[in-house]
Short mmCIF file of C-alpha atoms in Angstrom, two decimals:
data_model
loop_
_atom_site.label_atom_id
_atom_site.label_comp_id
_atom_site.label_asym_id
_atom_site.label_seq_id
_atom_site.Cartn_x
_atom_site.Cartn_y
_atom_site.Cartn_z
CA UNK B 1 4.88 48.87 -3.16
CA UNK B 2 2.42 46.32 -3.34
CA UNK B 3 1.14 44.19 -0.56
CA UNK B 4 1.84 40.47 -1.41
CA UNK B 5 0.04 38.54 0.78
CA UNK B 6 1.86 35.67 2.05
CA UNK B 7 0.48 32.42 2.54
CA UNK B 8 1.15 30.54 5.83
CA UNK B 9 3.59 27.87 5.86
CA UNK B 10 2.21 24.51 5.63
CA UNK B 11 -0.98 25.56 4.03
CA UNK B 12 -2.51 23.84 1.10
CA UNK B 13 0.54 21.27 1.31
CA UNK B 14 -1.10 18.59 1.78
CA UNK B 15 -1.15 15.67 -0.56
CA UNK B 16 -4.73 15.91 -1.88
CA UNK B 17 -4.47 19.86 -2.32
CA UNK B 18 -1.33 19.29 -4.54
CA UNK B 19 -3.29 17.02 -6.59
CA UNK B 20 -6.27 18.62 -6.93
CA UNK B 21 -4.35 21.74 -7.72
CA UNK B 22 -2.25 20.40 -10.38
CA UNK B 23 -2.24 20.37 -13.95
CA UNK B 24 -4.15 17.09 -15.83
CA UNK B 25 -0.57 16.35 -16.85
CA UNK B 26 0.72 16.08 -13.40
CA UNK B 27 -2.05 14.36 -12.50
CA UNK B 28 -1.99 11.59 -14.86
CA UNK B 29 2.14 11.19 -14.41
CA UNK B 30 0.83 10.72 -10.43
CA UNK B 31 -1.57 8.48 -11.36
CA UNK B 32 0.53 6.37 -13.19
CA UNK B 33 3.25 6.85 -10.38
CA UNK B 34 0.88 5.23 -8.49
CA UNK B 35 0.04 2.54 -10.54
CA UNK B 36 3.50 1.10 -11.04
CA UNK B 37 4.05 1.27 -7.15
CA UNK B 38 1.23 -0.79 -6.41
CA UNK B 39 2.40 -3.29 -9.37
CA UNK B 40 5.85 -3.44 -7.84
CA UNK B 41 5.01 -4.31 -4.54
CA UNK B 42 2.54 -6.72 -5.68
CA UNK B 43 5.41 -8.21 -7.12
CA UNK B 44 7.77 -7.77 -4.45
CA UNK B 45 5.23 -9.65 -2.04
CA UNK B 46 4.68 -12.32 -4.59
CA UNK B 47 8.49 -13.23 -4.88
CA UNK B 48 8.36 -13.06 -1.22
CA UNK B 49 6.21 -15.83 -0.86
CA UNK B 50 7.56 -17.42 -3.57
CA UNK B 51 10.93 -17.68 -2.16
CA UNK B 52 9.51 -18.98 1.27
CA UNK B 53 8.07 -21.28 -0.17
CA UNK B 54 10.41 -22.64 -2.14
CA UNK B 55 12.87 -22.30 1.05
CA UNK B 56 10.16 -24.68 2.65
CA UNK B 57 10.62 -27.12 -0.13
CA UNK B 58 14.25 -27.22 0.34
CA UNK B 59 14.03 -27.73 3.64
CA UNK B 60 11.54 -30.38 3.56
CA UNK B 61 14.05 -32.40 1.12
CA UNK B 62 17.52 -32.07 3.32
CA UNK B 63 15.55 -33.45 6.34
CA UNK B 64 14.53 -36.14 3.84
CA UNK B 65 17.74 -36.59 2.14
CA UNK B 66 20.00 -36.79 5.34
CA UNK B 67 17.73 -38.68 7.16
CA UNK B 68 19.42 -41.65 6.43
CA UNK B 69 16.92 -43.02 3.87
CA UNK B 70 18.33 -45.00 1.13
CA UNK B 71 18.64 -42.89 -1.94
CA UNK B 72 16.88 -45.86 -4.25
CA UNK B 73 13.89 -45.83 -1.54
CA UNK B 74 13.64 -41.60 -2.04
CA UNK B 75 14.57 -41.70 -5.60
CA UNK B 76 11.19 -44.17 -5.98
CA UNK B 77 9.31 -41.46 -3.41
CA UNK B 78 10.21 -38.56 -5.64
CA UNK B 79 9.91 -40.15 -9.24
CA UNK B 80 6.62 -40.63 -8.87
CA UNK B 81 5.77 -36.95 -7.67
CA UNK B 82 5.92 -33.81 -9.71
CA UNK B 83 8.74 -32.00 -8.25
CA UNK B 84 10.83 -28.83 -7.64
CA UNK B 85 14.07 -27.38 -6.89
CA UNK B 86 16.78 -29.99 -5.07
CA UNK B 87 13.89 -32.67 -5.25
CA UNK B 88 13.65 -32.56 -9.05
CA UNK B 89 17.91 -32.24 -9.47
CA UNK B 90 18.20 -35.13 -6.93
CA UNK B 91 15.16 -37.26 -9.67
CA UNK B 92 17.16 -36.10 -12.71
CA UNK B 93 20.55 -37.07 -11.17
CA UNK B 94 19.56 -40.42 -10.20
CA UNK B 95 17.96 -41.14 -13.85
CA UNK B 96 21.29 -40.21 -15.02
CA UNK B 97 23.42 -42.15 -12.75
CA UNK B 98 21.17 -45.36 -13.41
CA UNK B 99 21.54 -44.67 -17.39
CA UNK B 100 25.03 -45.17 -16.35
CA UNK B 101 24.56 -48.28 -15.65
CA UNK B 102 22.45 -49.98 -18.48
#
């Protein structure tokens, strides 16, 4: 029989010794493995902010909206501004609703 030397368990397992022992194949599928989880969580952290930011803007407007302000008074506020979200529906609403009227 011949001896068949066994290697120790655990060794060469780490991360970097797979790599460097693996075919250019392997290593470029990796690589791009890599790549596109960096890009998604980029993008994950961008919609994150994103979204808080937006859920700022939303807030910002409700306090505004219900704070007993007369709607002609905001609607002047906000037509002048560039707007987003509930601001801009609440502008494009109140064109509307004064069309309504002509």
């Amino acid at each position: 029989m011949e001896n068949i030397a066994l290697a120790e368990p655990g060794a060469h397992l780490s991360i970097w010794a797979l790599f460097t022992q693996a075919g250019w194949v392997v290593k470029l599928v990796m690589i791009g493995l890599l790549c596109a989880s960096i890009w998604t969580w980029a993008i994950i952290v961008d919609k994150l902010v994103a979204y808080g930011r937006m859920r700022l803007a939303l807030n910002r407007f409700e306090q505004v909206f219900w704070s007993g302000q007369s709607l002609e008074e905001l609607y002047r506020t906000l037509a002048d501004r560039k707007t987003s979200g509930m601001g801009a529906i609440f502008v494009a609403a109140m064109r509307e609703w004064k069309k309504s009227f002509e």
